CSV table of C-alpha atoms in Angstrom, one decimal:
chain,number,residue,atom,x,y,z
V,777,MET,CA,2.0,1.7,27.0
V,778,LYS,CA,0.3,0.3,30.1
V,779,ARG,CA,2.7,-1.7,32.1
V,780,THR,CA,1.8,-5.4,32.7
V,781,THR,CA,4.0,-8.5,32.2
V,782,PRO,CA,7.3,-7.8,30.5
V,783,LEU,CA,6.3,-9.9,27.5
V,784,ARG,CA,3.0,-8.2,27.1
V,785,ALA,CA,4.5,-4.8,27.6
V,786,ALA,CA,7.0,-5.4,24.9
V,787,LEU,CA,4.4,-6.7,22.6
V,788,ALA,CA,2.1,-3.8,23.2
V,789,ALA,CA,4.9,-1.4,22.5
V,790,LEU,CA,5.7,-3.1,19.3
V,791,LEU,CA,2.1,-3.2,18.2
V,792,MET,CA,2.0,0.5,18.5
V,793,THR,CA,4.5,0.7,15.8
V,794,VAL,CA,3.0,-1.6,13.1
V,795,GLY,CA,2.5,1.5,11.0
V,796,LEU,CA,3.3,3.3,7.8
V,797,GLY,CA,4.0,6.9,7.5
V,798,ALA,CA,5.6,9.2,5.2
V,799,ALA,CA,7.8,12.1,6.1
V,800,ALA,CA,5.4,14.2,4.2
V,801,GLY,CA,3.4,15.7,7.0
V,802,ALA,CA,1.3,18.9,6.6
V,803,ALA,CA,1.3,20.7,3.3
V,804,ASP,CA,4.1,23.0,4.6
V,805,ALA,CA,6.2,20.2,6.0
V,806,ALA,CA,9.6,19.4,4.5
V,807,PRO,CA,9.6,16.5,2.0
V,808,PRO,CA,11.2,13.3,3.1
V,809,PRO,CA,14.9,13.1,2.4
V,810,GLU,CA,16.2,11.3,-0.7
V,811,PRO,CA,17.0,7.7,0.3
V,812,SER,CA,20.5,6.4,0.0
V,813,THR,CA,21.0,3.9,-2.8
V,814,ALA,CA,23.3,1.8,-0.6
V,815,ALA,CA,22.0,-1.7,0.1
V,816,PRO,CA,19.3,-1.6,2.8
V,817,ALA,CA,19.8,-3.6,5.9
V,818,ALA,CA,18.1,-7.0,5.4
V,819,THR,CA,17.6,-9.3,8.3
V,820,ALA,CA,17.7,-13.1,7.9
V,821,GLY,CA,13.9,-13.2,8.6
V,822,LEU,CA,13.1,-10.7,5.9
V,823,LEU,CA,15.2,-12.6,3.4
V,824,ASP,CA,13.4,-15.8,4.5
V,825,ALA,CA,10.0,-14.2,3.9
V,826,MET,CA,11.0,-13.0,0.4
V,827,ARG,CA,12.3,-16.4,-0.4
V,828,ARG,CA,9.0,-18.0,0.8
V,829,ASP,CA,6.7,-15.6,-1.0
V,830,LEU,CA,8.7,-14.4,-4.0
V,831,GLY,CA,10.8,-17.5,-4.7
V,832,LEU,CA,14.1,-15.7,-4.3
V,833,THR,CA,17.4,-16.9,-2.8
V,834,ALA,CA,18.9,-14.8,0.0
V,835,ALA,CA,21.4,-13.3,-2.4
V,836,GLN,CA,18.7,-12.5,-5.0
V,837,ALA,CA,16.6,-10.9,-2.3
V,838,GLU,CA,19.4,-8.7,-1.2
V,839,GLU,CA,20.2,-7.6,-4.7
V,840,ARG,CA,16.6,-6.9,-5.4
V,841,LEU,CA,16.2,-4.7,-2.3
V,842,ARG,CA,19.3,-2.8,-3.5
V,843,ALA,CA,18.0,-2.3,-7.0
V,844,GLU,CA,14.5,-1.3,-5.8
V,845,LYS,CA,16.0,1.4,-3.6
V,846,THR,CA,17.9,2.8,-6.5
V,847,ALA,CA,14.9,2.6,-8.7
V,848,ALA,CA,12.8,4.6,-6.2
V,849,ALA,CA,15.3,7.5,-6.4
V,850,VAL,CA,15.6,7.3,-10.2
V,851,GLU,CA,11.8,7.5,-10.6
V,852,ARG,CA,11.7,10.8,-8.7
V,853,ALA,CA,14.5,12.2,-10.8
V,854,ALA,CA,13.0,10.9,-14.1
V,855,ARG,CA,9.6,12.5,-13.3
V,856,ARG,CA,11.3,15.9,-12.9
V,857,THR,CA,13.5,15.4,-16.0
V,858,ALA,CA,10.7,14.2,-18.3
V,859,GLY,CA,8.2,16.9,-17.3
V,860,SER,CA,5.0,16.7,-19.3
V,861,ALA,CA,6.4,13.8,-21.3
V,862,PHE,CA,6.5,11.5,-18.3
V,863,GLY,CA,4.2,8.5,-18.9
V,864,GLY,CA,4.7,6.5,-15.7
V,865,ALA,CA,7.4,4.1,-14.5
V,866,TRP,CA,7.8,0.6,-13.2
V,867,PHE,CA,10.5,-1.7,-11.8
V,868,ASP,CA,11.5,-4.6,-14.0
V,869,PRO,CA,12.7,-7.5,-11.8
V,870,ALA,CA,14.3,-9.2,-14.8
V,871,THR,CA,16.7,-6.4,-15.4
V,872,GLY,CA,16.8,-4.9,-12.0
V,873,ARG,CA,16.2,-1.4,-13.5
V,874,LEU,CA,13.4,1.2,-13.7
V,875,VAL,CA,11.5,1.5,-17.0
V,876,VAL,CA,10.2,5.0,-17.7
V,877,ALA,CA,7.4,5.6,-20.3
V,878,LEU,CA,7.7,8.7,-22.4
V,879,THR,CA,5.4,10.4,-24.8
V,880,ASP,CA,8.3,12.3,-26.4
V,881,SER,CA,11.4,10.4,-27.6
V,882,ALA,CA,13.5,13.6,-27.4
V,883,GLU,CA,13.5,13.2,-23.6
V,884,ALA,CA,14.8,9.6,-23.7
V,885,PRO,CA,18.6,10.4,-23.6
V,886,ALA,CA,18.3,12.5,-20.5
V,887,VAL,CA,16.1,9.9,-18.7
V,888,ARG,CA,18.5,7.1,-19.7
V,889,ALA,CA,21.4,9.1,-18.3
V,890,LEU,CA,19.7,8.8,-14.9
V,891,GLY,CA,20.0,5.0,-15.1
V,892,ALA,CA,16.6,4.1,-16.4
V,893,ASP,CA,15.4,2.3,-19.5
V,894,THR,CA,12.7,4.0,-21.6
V,895,ARG,CA,9.7,3.1,-23.6
V,896,LEU,CA,7.8,5.4,-26.0
V,897,VAL,CA,4.0,5.5,-25.4
V,898,ARG,CA,1.1,7.3,-27.0
V,899,TYR,CA,-1.0,8.7,-24.1
V,900,GLY,CA,1.2,9.1,-21.0
V,901,ALA,CA,0.4,9.7,-17.4
V,902,ALA,CA,-1.6,13.0,-17.7
V,903,ALA,CA,-3.9,11.7,-20.4
V,904,LEU,CA,-4.5,8.4,-18.6
V,905,ASP,CA,-5.1,10.2,-15.3
V,906,ARG,CA,-7.9,12.2,-17.0
V,907,ALA,CA,-9.4,9.1,-18.4
V,908,ALA,CA,-9.4,7.4,-15.0
V,909,ALA,CA,-11.0,10.5,-13.5
V,910,ARG,CA,-13.8,10.2,-16.0
V,911,LEU,CA,-14.4,6.6,-14.9
V,912,ASP,CA,-14.5,7.7,-11.3
V,913,ALA,CA,-17.6,9.8,-12.2
V,914,LEU,CA,-19.5,6.9,-13.8
V,915,GLY,CA,-20.6,4.9,-10.8
V,916,ALA,CA,-19.6,1.2,-11.0
V,917,PRO,CA,-21.8,-1.9,-10.4
V,918,ALA,CA,-20.7,-4.6,-7.9
V,919,GLY,CA,-19.1,-6.8,-10.7
V,920,ILE,CA,-16.5,-4.1,-11.3
V,921,ALA,CA,-13.5,-4.7,-8.9
V,922,GLY,CA,-11.7,-1.4,-9.7
V,923,TRP,CA,-9.6,0.5,-12.2
V,924,HIS,CA,-6.1,2.0,-12.4
V,925,VAL,CA,-3.7,3.7,-14.7
V,926,ASP,CA,-1.2,1.2,-16.1
V,927,PRO,CA,1.9,2.7,-17.7
V,928,ARG,CA,3.0,-0.7,-19.0
V,929,SER,CA,0.0,-1.1,-21.2
V,930,ASP,CA,-0.5,2.7,-21.7
V,931,SER,CA,-4.1,2.3,-20.7
V,932,VAL,CA,-6.6,2.4,-17.9
V,933,VAL,CA,-7.1,-1.2,-16.7
V,934,VAL,CA,-10.7,-2.0,-15.7
V,935,THR,CA,-10.8,-5.1,-13.5
V,936,VAL,CA,-14.0,-7.1,-13.6
V,937,VAL,CA,-15.0,-10.0,-11.3
V,938,ARG,CA,-14.7,-13.1,-13.5
V,939,THR,CA,-18.1,-14.5,-12.6
V,940,GLU,CA,-19.8,-11.2,-13.3
V,941,ARG,CA,-18.1,-10.3,-16.6
V,942,GLU,CA,-21.1,-11.1,-18.8
V,943,THR,CA,-23.8,-9.4,-16.7
V,944,PRO,CA,-25.6,-6.5,-18.4
V,945,ALA,CA,-24.5,-4.0,-15.8
V,946,VAL,CA,-20.8,-4.9,-16.1
V,947,ARG,CA,-20.9,-4.9,-19.9
V,948,ALA,CA,-22.6,-1.5,-19.9
V,949,PHE,CA,-19.9,-0.1,-17.6
V,950,VAL,CA,-17.1,-1.4,-19.7
V,951,ASP,CA,-18.7,0.1,-22.8
V,952,ARG,CA,-18.9,3.5,-21.1
V,953,ALA,CA,-15.4,3.2,-19.8
V,954,ARG,CA,-14.0,2.5,-23.3
V,955,ALA,CA,-15.8,5.6,-24.5
V,956,ALA,CA,-14.0,7.6,-21.8
V,957,GLY,CA,-10.5,6.8,-23.0
V,958,PRO,CA,-8.0,4.0,-23.7
V,959,VAL,CA,-9.1,1.0,-21.6
V,960,THR,CA,-7.9,-2.5,-21.2
V,961,VAL,CA,-10.1,-5.1,-19.4
V,962,ALA,CA,-8.6,-7.6,-16.9
V,963,GLU,CA,-10.3,-10.2,-14.6
V,964,SER,CA,-10.2,-10.8,-10.9
V,965,ALA,CA,-11.0,-14.1,-9.2
V,966,GLY,CA,-12.9,-12.3,-6.5
V,967,ALA,CA,-14.5,-9.1,-5.4
V,968,PRO,CA,-12.6,-6.7,-3.1
V,969,ARG,CA,-13.7,-6.5,0.5
V,970,THR,CA,-12.3,-4.7,3.6
V,971,TYR,CA,-10.4,-6.7,6.1
V,972,ALA,CA,-11.9,-5.8,9.5
V,973,ALA,CA,-12.9,-8.7,11.7
V,974,GLY,CA,-15.1,-9.5,14.7
V,975,THR,CA,-13.6,-9.2,18.2
V,976,VAL,CA,-11.0,-11.8,19.1
V,977,GLY,CA,-9.2,-11.7,22.4
V,978,GLY,CA,-5.5,-10.7,22.5
V,979,ASP,CA,-5.3,-8.9,19.2
V,980,PRO,CA,-3.9,-5.4,18.5
V,981,TYR,CA,-6.8,-3.0,18.8
V,982,TYR,CA,-10.5,-2.9,18.9
V,983,THR,CA,-13.2,-0.3,18.2
V,984,GLY,CA,-16.8,-1.4,19.0
V,985,ASN,CA,-17.0,-5.1,18.0
V,986,VAL,CA,-14.3,-4.7,15.2
V,987,ARG,CA,-10.7,-5.8,15.4
V,988,CYS,CA,-8.1,-4.1,13.1
V,989,SER,CA,-4.4,-3.8,13.0
V,990,ILE,CA,-2.2,-0.8,13.9
V,991,GLY,CA,-0.5,0.8,10.9
V,992,PHE,CA,2.5,3.0,11.6
V,993,SER,CA,3.5,5.1,14.6
V,994,VAL,CA,3.3,8.8,14.2
V,995,TYR,CA,4.1,11.3,17.0
V,996,GLY,CA,1.0,11.3,19.2
V,997,GLY,CA,-0.6,8.1,17.9
V,998,PHE,CA,-0.8,5.8,14.9
V,999,VAL,CA,-2.4,5.7,11.4
V,1000,THR,CA,-4.7,2.9,10.3
V,1001,ALA,CA,-7.6,2.2,8.0
V,1002,GLY,CA,-10.6,4.5,7.9
V,1003,HIS,CA,-13.2,1.7,7.7
V,1004,CYS,CA,-12.1,0.5,11.1
V,1005,GLY,CA,-13.8,3.4,13.0
V,1006,GLY,CA,-15.3,6.8,12.6
V,1007,ALA,CA,-14.0,10.1,14.1
V,1008,GLY,CA,-14.6,10.1,17.8
V,1009,ALA,CA,-14.7,6.3,18.2
V,1010,ALA,CA,-12.9,4.9,21.2
V,1011,VAL,CA,-10.1,2.5,20.7
V,1012,ARG,CA,-9.1,-0.4,23.1
V,1013,GLY,CA,-5.7,-2.0,23.2
V,1014,TRP,CA,-4.8,-5.7,23.2
V,1015,ASP,CA,-5.7,-6.0,26.9
V,1016,GLY,CA,-9.1,-4.3,26.5
V,1017,SER,CA,-8.0,-1.1,28.2
V,1018,ALA,CA,-8.6,2.4,26.8
V,1019,MET,CA,-5.9,3.2,24.2
V,1020,GLY,CA,-7.1,6.3,22.4
V,1021,THR,CA,-9.6,7.9,20.1
V,1022,PHE,CA,-10.0,8.2,16.3
V,1023,GLN,CA,-9.1,11.9,15.7
V,1024,GLY,CA,-9.9,11.7,12.0
V,1025,SER,CA,-11.3,9.1,9.6
V,1026,SER,CA,-12.3,8.9,6.0
V,1027,PHE,CA,-14.1,6.0,4.2
V,1028,PRO,CA,-15.2,5.5,1.5
V,1029,GLY,CA,-13.6,7.8,-1.0
V,1030,ASP,CA,-10.4,7.3,1.1
V,1031,ASP,CA,-9.5,4.6,3.6
V,1032,TYR,CA,-7.4,6.2,6.2
V,1033,ALA,CA,-7.6,7.3,9.9
V,1034,TYR,CA,-5.5,8.8,12.7
V,1035,VAL,CA,-5.8,7.5,16.2
V,1036,GLY,CA,-4.5,9.7,19.0
V,1037,ILE,CA,-3.2,7.7,22.0
V,1038,HIS,CA,-3.7,8.2,25.7
V,1039,SER,CA,-1.0,8.7,28.3
V,1040,GLY,CA,0.4,5.3,29.4
V,1041,TRP,CA,0.9,4.3,25.8
V,1042,TRP,CA,3.8,5.2,23.6
V,1043,THR,CA,5.0,4.9,20.0
V,1044,VAL,CA,8.2,3.4,18.5
V,1045,PRO,CA,9.4,3.1,14.9
V,1046,VAL,CA,8.9,-0.6,14.6
V,1047,VAL,CA,6.7,-3.0,12.6
V,1048,LEU,CA,5.9,-6.3,14.3
V,1049,GLY,CA,7.4,-9.4,12.7
V,1050,TRP,CA,5.2,-11.8,14.7
V,1051,GLY,CA,8.1,-14.3,15.1
V,1052,THR,CA,8.1,-14.9,11.3
V,1053,VAL,CA,10.7,-12.2,10.8
V,1054,PRO,CA,12.5,-10.0,13.4
V,1055,ASP,CA,10.6,-6.8,14.2
V,1056,GLN,CA,11.4,-4.3,11.4
V,1057,LEU,CA,12.6,-0.7,12.0
V,1058,VAL,CA,11.0,2.1,10.0
V,1059,ARG,CA,13.5,4.5,8.6
V,1060,GLY,CA,11.4,6.6,6.1
V,1061,SER,CA,8.6,6.6,3.6
V,1062,ALA,CA,10.2,6.7,0.1
V,1063,GLU,CA,7.6,5.4,-2.3
V,1064,ALA,CA,8.5,2.1,-4.1
V,1065,PRO,CA,7.8,1.8,-7.8
V,1066,VAL,CA,5.4,-0.6,-9.5
V,1067,GLY,CA,7.1,-4.0,-9.7
V,1068,ALA,CA,9.0,-3.6,-6.4
V,1069,SER,CA,8.8,-6.2,-3.7
V,1070,ILE,CA,6.7,-5.3,-0.7
V,1071,CYS,CA,5.8,-7.0,2.7
V,1072,ARG,CA,2.8,-6.6,5.0
V,1073,SER,CA,2.3,-7.1,8.7
V,1074,GLY,CA,-1.1,-7.7,10.2
V,1075,SER,CA,-2.7,-9.1,13.3
V,1076,THR,CA,-4.4,-12.1,11.6
V,1077,THR,CA,-2.0,-13.5,9.0
V,1078,HIS,CA,1.1,-11.8,10.4
V,1079,TRP,CA,3.9,-11.4,7.8
V,1080,HIS,CA,3.6,-11.9,4.0
V,1081,CYS,CA,5.4,-10.5,0.9
V,1082,GLY,CA,4.6,-9.9,-2.7
V,1083,THR,CA,5.0,-7.2,-5.3
V,1084,VAL,CA,3.5,-3.8,-6.2
V,1085,LEU,CA,1.1,-4.4,-9.1
V,1086,ALA,CA,-0.4,-1.0,-9.7
V,1087,LYS,CA,-0.9,2.5,-8.3
V,1088,ASN,CA,-3.7,5.1,-8.2
V,1089,GLU,CA,-6.3,2.4,-8.5
V,1090,THR,CA,-10.0,3.0,-7.7
V,1091,VAL,CA,-11.3,0.1,-5.7
V,1092,ASN,CA,-15.0,-0.6,-5.9
V,1093,TYR,CA,-16.0,-1.9,-2.4
V,1094,SER,CA,-19.6,-2.7,-1.6
V,1095,GLN,CA,-19.5,0.3,0.8
V,1096,GLY,CA,-18.4,2.7,-2.0
V,1097,ALA,CA,-15.4,3.4,-4.2
V,1098,VAL,CA,-12.0,4.3,-2.7
V,1099,ARG,CA,-9.5,6.1,-4.9
V,1100,GLN,CA,-5.7,6.4,-5.3
V,1101,MET,CA,-5.0,3.0,-3.8
V,1102,THR,CA,-2.0,0.8,-4.4
V,1103,LYS,CA,-2.6,-2.8,-5.6
V,1104,THR,CA,-0.3,-5.7,-4.5
V,1105,SER,CA,0.0,-9.4,-4.9
V,1106,VAL,CA,0.3,-9.8,-1.1
V,1107,CYS,CA,-2.5,-11.9,0.7
V,1108,ALA,CA,-4.5,-10.7,3.7
V,1109,GLU,CA,-7.5,-11.7,5.7
V,1110,GLY,CA,-10.1,-10.3,8.1
V,1111,GLY,CA,-8.5,-8.4,11.0
V,1112,ASP,CA,-5.4,-7.4,8.9
V,1113,SER,CA,-7.1,-4.0,8.0
V,1114,GLY,CA,-5.0,-1.0,8.9
V,1115,GLY,CA,-1.7,-3.0,9.2
V,1116,SER,CA,1.6,-2.0,7.7
V,1117,PHE,CA,3.0,-2.3,4.2
V,1118,LEU,CA,6.8,-1.9,4.0
V,1119,SER,CA,9.3,-1.9,1.1
V,1120,GLY,CA,12.7,-2.7,2.8
V,1121,ASP,CA,12.7,-0.2,5.7
V,1122,GLN,CA,10.5,2.3,4.0
V,1123,ALA,CA,6.8,2.7,5.1
V,1124,GLN,CA,4.4,2.5,2.1
V,1125,GLY,CA,0.8,2.4,3.4
V,1126,VAL,CA,-1.9,0.8,5.5
V,1127,THR,CA,-3.9,-2.3,4.5
V,1128,SER,CA,-7.4,-1.5,3.2
V,1129,GLY,CA,-8.9,-4.7,1.6
V,1130,GLY,CA,-8.7,-7.2,-1.2
V,1131,TRP,CA,-9.9,-10.6,-2.3
V,1132,GLY,CA,-8.7,-14.1,-1.5
V,1133,ASN,CA,-6.8,-15.3,1.5
V,1134,CYS,CA,-3.4,-16.5,2.6
V,1135,SER,CA,-4.2,-20.2,2.0
V,1136,SER,CA,-5.2,-20.0,-1.7
V,1137,GLY,CA,-3.7,-16.5,-2.5
V,1138,GLY,CA,-5.2,-13.2,-3.5
V,1139,GLU,CA,-4.5,-9.5,-3.9
V,1140,THR,CA,-4.6,-6.7,-1.4
V,1141,TRP,CA,-4.8,-2.9,-1.7
V,1142,PHE,CA,-3.2,-0.3,0.6
V,1143,GLN,CA,-3.8,3.4,1.2
V,1144,PRO,CA,-0.5,5.2,0.6
V,1145,VAL,CA,0.9,6.5,3.9
V,1146,ASN,CA,2.2,9.9,2.6
V,1147,GLU,CA,-1.3,10.9,1.8
V,1148,ILE,CA,-2.5,10.1,5.3
V,1149,LEU,CA,0.4,12.1,6.9
V,1150,GLY,CA,-0.3,15.1,4.7
V,1151,ARG,CA,-4.1,15.0,5.3
V,1152,TYR,CA,-3.7,15.1,9.1
V,1153,GLY,CA,-0.4,17.0,9.4
V,1154,LEU,CA,1.3,14.0,11.0
V,1155,THR,CA,5.0,13.1,11.3
V,1156,LEU,CA,6.0,9.5,10.9
V,1157,HIS,CA,8.0,8.1,13.8
V,1158,THR,CA,11.3,6.8,12.3
V,1159,THR,CA,14.7,5.8,13.6
């Protein structure tokens, strides 16, 4: 980074690392290593944030992080073991165990031997993915917030904006969705929107008159949200100086981008804690299961935690639908776009958008980081 005052230099270096990445780089890159199931390092600040946002004691937070790390490893093994009978999986905070849905009870003993609980379902992951793909082709009205495969209900959950539920366009879409496959309807208090913001001095990075948050450091730059800037757009740092250029960007359809940085700036495997928690080291990108705890860092609302609510959701923004997103109970606000989502010390994704705010609450979606790394052939900067 550019050298200025020691405090600003340290902050700038840290901001370069507020990013998610997966060790899955290009298609021919080696997959990320299997994470250890040992208890992850949990700082006092992280435990405080989990206590504040999840209502956990420090001991409960430590135990949950340990159980979630085990569940992430079990989910990968269960997917391989169950094969075509795999119906999805989720973490159950009440038991501290992974639950795996199966379409064939004959696979249950082998999956339970891995350390998971099982549930027999009718449709399973493959059938529900096909149903969700049919919804993707329908074209949704503004009153539809999005849809995702939900292994817990063995259905595709279509989320409607509460105030729009009875409008003719929404009712017609729901009818067509139900004809496409097993569908459950849920409600949202607000419509999803992206979290870019107008220029405010002293914040992480700018493109044009938009302020966004850096995601995760990769070798050569960082990843962030695609709606923050198009390919070729110039990026300015916190001090207004030239920082880099968007080397690739996709939005809508996806919501991810890669910014290459200029000489004089550098990357480090850190996510900024903003004084709420200590700055967090990034050690990998093992994907957390549905139900796991997750925390987010962004330049507007700083550090907040919640849980993973759903995966592979299609989010219906006003600019167009974005697919394969992960839904969380974490709040966010304008300017947080592009910022980091972490589960323990594992990068998960970059903030895309949501509804609500950090005063009254809301929900936020992120673009999974492993997809971004694979798309641009990037390598996550880790310790």
